[in-house]
Amino acid sequence: MANNEDLFKKITSHAKEYGFIFPSSEIYDGLGAVYDYAQNGVELKNNIKQYWWKSMTQMHDNIVGIDSAIFMHPKIWKASGHVDAFNDPLIDNKDSKKRYRADVLIEDYIAKLEDKVNKEVEKARKRFKDSFNEEQFLSTSQRVIEYNKEKEDVHNRYSKLMNDNDLAGLKSLIEELGIVCPISGTRNWTDVRQFNLMFSTKVGSVSDDSDVLYLRPETAQGIFVNYLNVQKTGRMKIPFGIAQIGKAFRNEIVARQFIFRMREFEQMEMEFFVRPTTEMKWFEYWKEERMNWHKSLGIPQEKYRFHDHEKLAHYANAATDIEFEFPFGFKELEGIHSRTDFDLKRHQEFSGKKIQYFDSETNESYTPYCVETSIGLDRTFLAIFSYAYKEEQLSDGSSRVVLNLPNILAPNKVSILPLVNKDGLPEKAHAIMDDVRKDFKAHYEEKDTIGKRYRRQDAIGTPFCVTVDNDTLKDNTVTIRSRSTMEQERIPIDNVKQYLRDNL
Ligand code: GAP
C-alpha cells in the first residue's frame, strides 16, 4: 500500500511537472478538487474525447451526438429526482470541525480490513516461499478468517443501512466500529445528515426561489429533454442512442485522489433508447461493448472488472460499474445503468408534453426504455495516465520515466529535433516540421542535449522523435527513434510521414 501511495504521488507530480495538470488557481493556493488541464493534458484529454466520440457516433449508425447547455430549466432537476434524492450522508467531527461522508468512513474501514488480509498473505508468502499455497492459507489462517468474517458482517450491515436510508443506523455503526476522525483522533461525531450535491446559482436580478438555477450534476438530463427533438429531426428509429460530452458539477464533500473526484468534471454519456422489455438484452450488449472499448486502448483486462450495484439508483432496474485498478485500488470508472422509462416519463409528467414513440414494427406507442453508459473523462484520463507511467531501469545502468500512452492518444505524435542549434540544422528541421505538422500533431525543440530532449519526450509520451544531424544535410536522411523500444532507424526525409502513418 505504501508503495502504491508513493507511486500515486509520483504520478501526480509528473502530471504537473510535464504540463498535463495544474491545481486550479494555484497562485492563490489552489481551489479544492478543481484542476486545470495544461498544454499536454488538454491534448491528451481531447484525444480521449475524440476516441470515445468516434466510437459512439461514427462507429454506430444509430447513435448521434448533441451538446446541450449547462444551464437548464430548474424543473428538470425536480423531475429527474436530483433535488430530492441526489444526496450524500454527511457527518462532522465536533473536535476537528471536519466534515466526512459517513459511507466513505465505513468503506475505508472495510478497505483497512482488506489491507490486513493482504498483509497476512504477503507475510506468509515470504515465510513459505515456493511452497506457499494462497488458497489454502486463506481458508485456514485463523486471523484471516476473522478479518474476512468481520469484513462481510460490516459490509452487509452497511449495505442494508444505505438501502434503508437509515442515517441514525449509519452513525451507530461508525461509533460501534470505533472509527475516529483522522485529524482530531476522537469519536465525537454529530448526527448523520443528507447533503444535496448540486451547486445552485441565481439568474437575473430578482432574488426569489423561481430564479434558482442548478449547475447540471450529470449531462444525461440534457439528452432526455432533447429526446423528442432529436428523434423527430433525426428521423431516428428505436433502438437509437444520443451521446454527449460535457461538464458536470457536484459539491463533493470528500474531494481527494487528485482528478478522481472533482467538483467540476467532464462526463461522456450515451443514452440508448429501446423498446420496453428489451432493456436487459441491451444492458448486456452495452456492458460488453464498453468493456471492449476499454480493452481497445491496450490496457490489460485484469486492470478492469465489473461491479454490480447492490443499492440501485432511484431510476434504475439494473446497474453495474466498470472499475479500474487505480494506484489506490479498484474504483469506479464508468457506470452502465438500465434507467427504465423513468426519466422520459418524469419529464412528460413535469413538462406536460407527450413523450411517446410510435413503433411502426409493432404498431404501438410507448415511452421508450433507456440504457445509459456514463464515463468520467477525467477518471479515464487518470486511468490511462497512471497505467502509462513507468520507471524503467536501462541496460546501461541509467533509468528513465516513460509515458507509454497509446499512440492514438499521445499529445504529440512526433518531435522534430535538430542535433545542434547551428550549421543549418534548425532550418532543415523546421522544413520537416512544416511538412509533418499538416498530418500529425508535431513538436519542435532545439534546447538541451539530444539525450535530455529524448528523455523529455519519453516523459510526455511522444511516440517518435526525428533527429536532424549533419548527415541529413548531405544525404537527406534522418534518425527516427521509438519511445517504447528506444531503437533508432535511419530513413529518408521523404519517408517520414509514411513511416509515421505505418507505425502510429
Ligand atoms: N448519468 C449517470 C451518472 O452521472 P454517476 O455514476 O454519478 O452516474 C458517472 O457518474 C461517471 O462520472 C462516474 O463513473 C465517474 O467516472 C464520473 N464522475 C462522477 N462523479 C465524479 C467526480 N466528482 N469527479 C470526477 N468524475 C466523476
Short mmCIF file of N, CA and C in Angstrom, two decimals, residues 34-126:
data_model
loop_
_atom_site.label_atom_id
_atom_site.label_comp_id
_atom_site.label_asym_id
_atom_site.label_seq_id
_atom_site.Cartn_x
_atom_site.Cartn_y
_atom_site.Cartn_z
N VAL A 34 -10.54 21.11 -7.72
CA VAL A 34 -10.70 21.71 -9.05
C VAL A 34 -9.30 21.74 -9.69
N TYR A 35 -9.23 21.33 -10.93
CA TYR A 35 -7.93 21.25 -11.62
C TYR A 35 -8.01 21.85 -13.01
N ASP A 36 -6.86 22.31 -13.50
CA ASP A 36 -6.77 22.83 -14.86
C ASP A 36 -5.94 21.86 -15.71
N TYR A 37 -6.37 21.69 -16.94
CA TYR A 37 -5.57 20.85 -17.86
C TYR A 37 -4.55 21.74 -18.57
N ALA A 38 -3.32 21.32 -18.55
CA ALA A 38 -2.23 22.13 -19.08
C ALA A 38 -1.97 21.80 -20.55
N GLN A 39 -0.89 22.33 -21.09
CA GLN A 39 -0.64 22.24 -22.54
C GLN A 39 -0.63 20.81 -23.08
N ASN A 40 -0.04 19.87 -22.35
CA ASN A 40 -0.06 18.48 -22.83
C ASN A 40 -1.33 17.77 -22.40
N GLY A 41 -1.80 18.12 -21.20
CA GLY A 41 -3.01 17.48 -20.67
C GLY A 41 -4.22 17.71 -21.56
N VAL A 42 -4.34 18.94 -22.06
CA VAL A 42 -5.53 19.23 -22.87
C VAL A 42 -5.51 18.43 -24.18
N GLU A 43 -4.31 18.19 -24.71
CA GLU A 43 -4.22 17.39 -25.95
C GLU A 43 -4.63 15.95 -25.67
N LEU A 44 -4.10 15.39 -24.56
CA LEU A 44 -4.44 14.01 -24.21
C LEU A 44 -5.95 13.90 -23.95
N LYS A 45 -6.47 14.88 -23.22
CA LYS A 45 -7.90 14.85 -22.89
C LYS A 45 -8.75 14.96 -24.17
N ASN A 46 -8.37 15.87 -25.07
CA ASN A 46 -9.12 15.99 -26.32
C ASN A 46 -9.06 14.71 -27.14
N ASN A 47 -7.88 14.05 -27.12
CA ASN A 47 -7.76 12.80 -27.88
C ASN A 47 -8.65 11.70 -27.31
N ILE A 48 -8.76 11.68 -25.96
CA ILE A 48 -9.65 10.68 -25.34
C ILE A 48 -11.09 10.97 -25.75
N LYS A 49 -11.45 12.25 -25.72
CA LYS A 49 -12.82 12.64 -26.10
C LYS A 49 -13.12 12.18 -27.53
N GLN A 50 -12.18 12.49 -28.43
CA GLN A 50 -12.34 12.12 -29.84
C GLN A 50 -12.52 10.63 -30.00
N TYR A 51 -11.71 9.87 -29.26
CA TYR A 51 -11.72 8.41 -29.36
C TYR A 51 -13.08 7.86 -28.93
N TRP A 52 -13.60 8.43 -27.85
CA TRP A 52 -14.92 8.00 -27.35
C TRP A 52 -16.02 8.45 -28.32
N TRP A 53 -15.93 9.73 -28.74
CA TRP A 53 -16.96 10.32 -29.60
C TRP A 53 -17.09 9.53 -30.89
N LYS A 54 -15.91 9.24 -31.48
CA LYS A 54 -15.94 8.49 -32.76
C LYS A 54 -16.48 7.09 -32.54
N SER A 55 -16.07 6.45 -31.44
CA SER A 55 -16.53 5.08 -31.21
C SER A 55 -18.05 5.06 -31.09
N MET A 56 -18.63 6.13 -30.55
CA MET A 56 -20.08 6.17 -30.39
C MET A 56 -20.77 6.63 -31.69
N THR A 57 -20.39 7.81 -32.19
CA THR A 57 -21.20 8.42 -33.25
C THR A 57 -20.78 8.00 -34.65
N GLN A 58 -19.50 7.62 -34.80
CA GLN A 58 -19.04 7.25 -36.14
C GLN A 58 -19.14 5.74 -36.37
N MET A 59 -18.91 4.98 -35.31
CA MET A 59 -18.89 3.53 -35.45
C MET A 59 -20.27 2.88 -35.22
N HIS A 60 -21.26 3.69 -34.85
CA HIS A 60 -22.63 3.15 -34.73
C HIS A 60 -23.53 4.01 -35.60
N ASP A 61 -24.26 3.37 -36.53
CA ASP A 61 -25.07 4.23 -37.41
C ASP A 61 -26.35 4.69 -36.74
N ASN A 62 -26.64 4.19 -35.51
CA ASN A 62 -27.87 4.64 -34.85
C ASN A 62 -27.58 5.46 -33.59
N ILE A 63 -26.39 6.09 -33.54
CA ILE A 63 -26.11 6.98 -32.41
C ILE A 63 -25.69 8.35 -32.95
N VAL A 64 -26.35 9.39 -32.45
CA VAL A 64 -25.98 10.76 -32.84
C VAL A 64 -25.58 11.53 -31.58
N GLY A 65 -24.90 12.65 -31.79
CA GLY A 65 -24.44 13.43 -30.64
C GLY A 65 -25.19 14.73 -30.49
N ILE A 66 -25.15 15.30 -29.28
CA ILE A 66 -25.65 16.67 -29.08
C ILE A 66 -24.70 17.39 -28.12
N ASP A 67 -24.90 18.69 -27.98
CA ASP A 67 -24.14 19.46 -26.99
C ASP A 67 -25.12 20.43 -26.34
N SER A 68 -25.72 20.00 -25.26
CA SER A 68 -26.77 20.83 -24.64
C SER A 68 -26.15 21.80 -23.63
N ALA A 69 -26.92 22.82 -23.25
CA ALA A 69 -26.41 23.86 -22.35
C ALA A 69 -26.25 23.32 -20.92
N ILE A 70 -25.33 23.93 -20.19
CA ILE A 70 -25.15 23.54 -18.78
C ILE A 70 -26.34 24.02 -17.95
N PHE A 71 -26.79 25.23 -18.20
CA PHE A 71 -27.98 25.74 -17.50
C PHE A 71 -29.23 25.14 -18.13
N MET A 72 -30.09 24.63 -17.29
CA MET A 72 -31.36 24.10 -17.82
C MET A 72 -32.49 24.55 -16.89
N HIS A 73 -33.70 24.39 -17.37
CA HIS A 73 -34.86 24.80 -16.57
C HIS A 73 -34.83 24.09 -15.20
N PRO A 74 -35.03 24.86 -14.10
CA PRO A 74 -34.90 24.24 -12.77
C PRO A 74 -35.86 23.07 -12.53
N LYS A 75 -37.00 23.06 -13.24
CA LYS A 75 -37.96 21.95 -13.05
C LYS A 75 -37.36 20.60 -13.47
N ILE A 76 -36.38 20.67 -14.37
CA ILE A 76 -35.75 19.43 -14.87
C ILE A 76 -35.17 18.63 -13.70
N TRP A 77 -34.58 19.35 -12.74
CA TRP A 77 -33.91 18.65 -11.64
C TRP A 77 -34.89 18.16 -10.59
N LYS A 78 -36.07 18.75 -10.60
CA LYS A 78 -37.16 18.25 -9.75
C LYS A 78 -37.65 16.94 -10.39
N ALA A 79 -37.88 17.01 -11.72
CA ALA A 79 -38.38 15.83 -12.44
C ALA A 79 -37.39 14.67 -12.36
N SER A 80 -36.12 14.96 -12.48
CA SER A 80 -35.12 13.88 -12.52
C SER A 80 -34.92 13.24 -11.15
N GLY A 81 -35.37 13.93 -10.10
CA GLY A 81 -35.19 13.39 -8.74
C GLY A 81 -33.97 13.95 -8.04
N HIS A 82 -33.20 14.78 -8.75
CA HIS A 82 -31.96 15.26 -8.13
C HIS A 82 -32.19 16.23 -6.97
N VAL A 83 -33.26 17.04 -7.05
CA VAL A 83 -33.50 18.00 -5.95
C VAL A 83 -33.80 17.23 -4.67
N ASP A 84 -34.54 16.14 -4.78
CA ASP A 84 -34.94 15.41 -3.57
C ASP A 84 -33.98 14.30 -3.18
N ALA A 85 -33.28 13.71 -4.16
CA ALA A 85 -32.57 12.47 -3.80
C ALA A 85 -31.08 12.44 -4.16
N PHE A 86 -30.53 13.55 -4.65
CA PHE A 86 -29.11 13.48 -5.03
C PHE A 86 -28.26 13.93 -3.83
N ASN A 87 -28.21 13.04 -2.83
CA ASN A 87 -27.61 13.41 -1.55
C ASN A 87 -26.48 12.47 -1.17
N ASP A 88 -25.59 12.97 -0.33
CA ASP A 88 -24.60 12.13 0.34
C ASP A 88 -24.85 12.21 1.84
N PRO A 89 -24.64 11.10 2.57
CA PRO A 89 -24.80 11.17 4.03
C PRO A 89 -23.55 11.77 4.67
N LEU A 90 -23.72 12.87 5.38
CA LEU A 90 -22.58 13.59 5.96
C LEU A 90 -22.51 13.47 7.45
N ILE A 91 -21.29 13.50 7.96
CA ILE A 91 -21.11 13.51 9.42
C ILE A 91 -19.94 14.45 9.73
N ASP A 92 -20.05 15.21 10.83
CA ASP A 92 -18.97 16.13 11.20
C ASP A 92 -18.31 15.62 12.49
N ASN A 93 -17.01 15.87 12.59
CA ASN A 93 -16.35 15.62 13.86
C ASN A 93 -16.37 16.92 14.65
N LYS A 94 -16.91 16.86 15.89
CA LYS A 94 -17.13 18.11 16.63
C LYS A 94 -15.82 18.73 17.09
N ASP A 95 -14.77 17.94 17.22
CA ASP A 95 -13.50 18.50 17.71
C ASP A 95 -12.69 19.13 16.59
N SER A 96 -12.56 18.41 15.47
CA SER A 96 -11.73 18.98 14.38
C SER A 96 -12.57 19.89 13.48
N LYS A 97 -13.90 19.80 13.61
CA LYS A 97 -14.84 20.54 12.74
C LYS A 97 -14.71 20.11 11.27
N LYS A 98 -14.15 18.90 11.08
CA LYS A 98 -14.01 18.39 9.70
C LYS A 98 -15.25 17.59 9.33
N ARG A 99 -15.59 17.66 8.05
CA ARG A 99 -16.80 17.01 7.56
C ARG A 99 -16.41 15.78 6.73
N TYR A 100 -17.13 14.69 6.91
CA TYR A 100 -16.85 13.45 6.19
C TYR A 100 -18.12 12.87 5.60
N ARG A 101 -17.93 11.99 4.61
CA ARG A 101 -19.07 11.21 4.13
C ARG A 101 -19.14 9.97 5.00
N ALA A 102 -20.32 9.76 5.62
CA ALA A 102 -20.47 8.63 6.53
C ALA A 102 -20.20 7.31 5.80
N ASP A 103 -20.68 7.20 4.56
CA ASP A 103 -20.49 5.95 3.82
C ASP A 103 -19.01 5.72 3.52
N VAL A 104 -18.26 6.81 3.27
CA VAL A 104 -16.83 6.65 2.95
C VAL A 104 -16.04 6.23 4.20
N LEU A 105 -16.44 6.76 5.37
CA LEU A 105 -15.75 6.34 6.60
C LEU A 105 -15.88 4.83 6.78
N ILE A 106 -17.09 4.32 6.51
CA ILE A 106 -17.29 2.87 6.70
C ILE A 106 -16.58 2.08 5.59
N GLU A 107 -16.63 2.60 4.37
CA GLU A 107 -15.93 1.90 3.27
C GLU A 107 -14.42 1.86 3.53
N ASP A 108 -13.89 2.95 4.08
CA ASP A 108 -12.45 2.96 4.41
C ASP A 108 -12.13 1.92 5.48
N TYR A 109 -13.06 1.77 6.43
CA TYR A 109 -12.86 0.77 7.49
C TYR A 109 -12.79 -0.63 6.86
N ILE A 110 -13.71 -0.87 5.90
CA ILE A 110 -13.72 -2.19 5.23
C ILE A 110 -12.43 -2.38 4.42
N ALA A 111 -11.98 -1.29 3.77
CA ALA A 111 -10.75 -1.39 2.96
C ALA A 111 -9.55 -1.71 3.86
N LYS A 112 -9.56 -1.19 5.10
CA LYS A 112 -8.44 -1.47 6.01
C LYS A 112 -8.41 -2.95 6.38
N LEU A 113 -9.61 -3.55 6.54
CA LEU A 113 -9.65 -4.99 6.84
C LEU A 113 -9.08 -5.77 5.66
N GLU A 114 -9.41 -5.30 4.45
CA GLU A 114 -8.89 -5.95 3.24
C GLU A 114 -7.37 -5.86 3.21
N ASP A 115 -6.85 -4.68 3.58
CA ASP A 115 -5.39 -4.49 3.64
C ASP A 115 -4.75 -5.45 4.62
N LYS A 116 -5.43 -5.65 5.75
CA LYS A 116 -4.87 -6.54 6.78
C LYS A 116 -4.75 -7.96 6.22
N VAL A 117 -5.79 -8.38 5.48
CA VAL A 117 -5.75 -9.73 4.87
C VAL A 117 -4.57 -9.80 3.90
N ASN A 118 -4.44 -8.77 3.06
CA ASN A 118 -3.36 -8.77 2.06
C ASN A 118 -1.99 -8.83 2.73
N LYS A 119 -1.84 -8.11 3.85
CA LYS A 119 -0.56 -8.11 4.55
C LYS A 119 -0.25 -9.50 5.11
N GLU A 120 -1.28 -10.16 5.66
CA GLU A 120 -1.07 -11.52 6.19
C GLU A 120 -0.60 -12.44 5.06
N VAL A 121 -1.26 -12.29 3.88
CA VAL A 121 -0.90 -13.14 2.73
C VAL A 121 0.55 -12.89 2.33
N GLU A 122 0.93 -11.62 2.27
CA GLU A 122 2.30 -11.29 1.85
C GLU A 122 3.33 -11.84 2.84
N LYS A 123 3.00 -11.71 4.14
CA LYS A 123 3.92 -12.22 5.17
C LYS A 123 4.13 -13.72 5.01
N ALA A 124 2.99 -14.42 4.81
CA ALA A 124 3.06 -15.88 4.69
C ALA A 124 3.80 -16.28 3.41
N ARG A 125 3.57 -15.50 2.35
CA ARG A 125 4.25 -15.80 1.08
C ARG A 125 5.77 -15.74 1.25
N LYS A 126 6.20 -14.74 2.01
CA LYS A 126 7.65 -14.59 2.25
C LYS A 126 8.17 -15.74 3.10
#
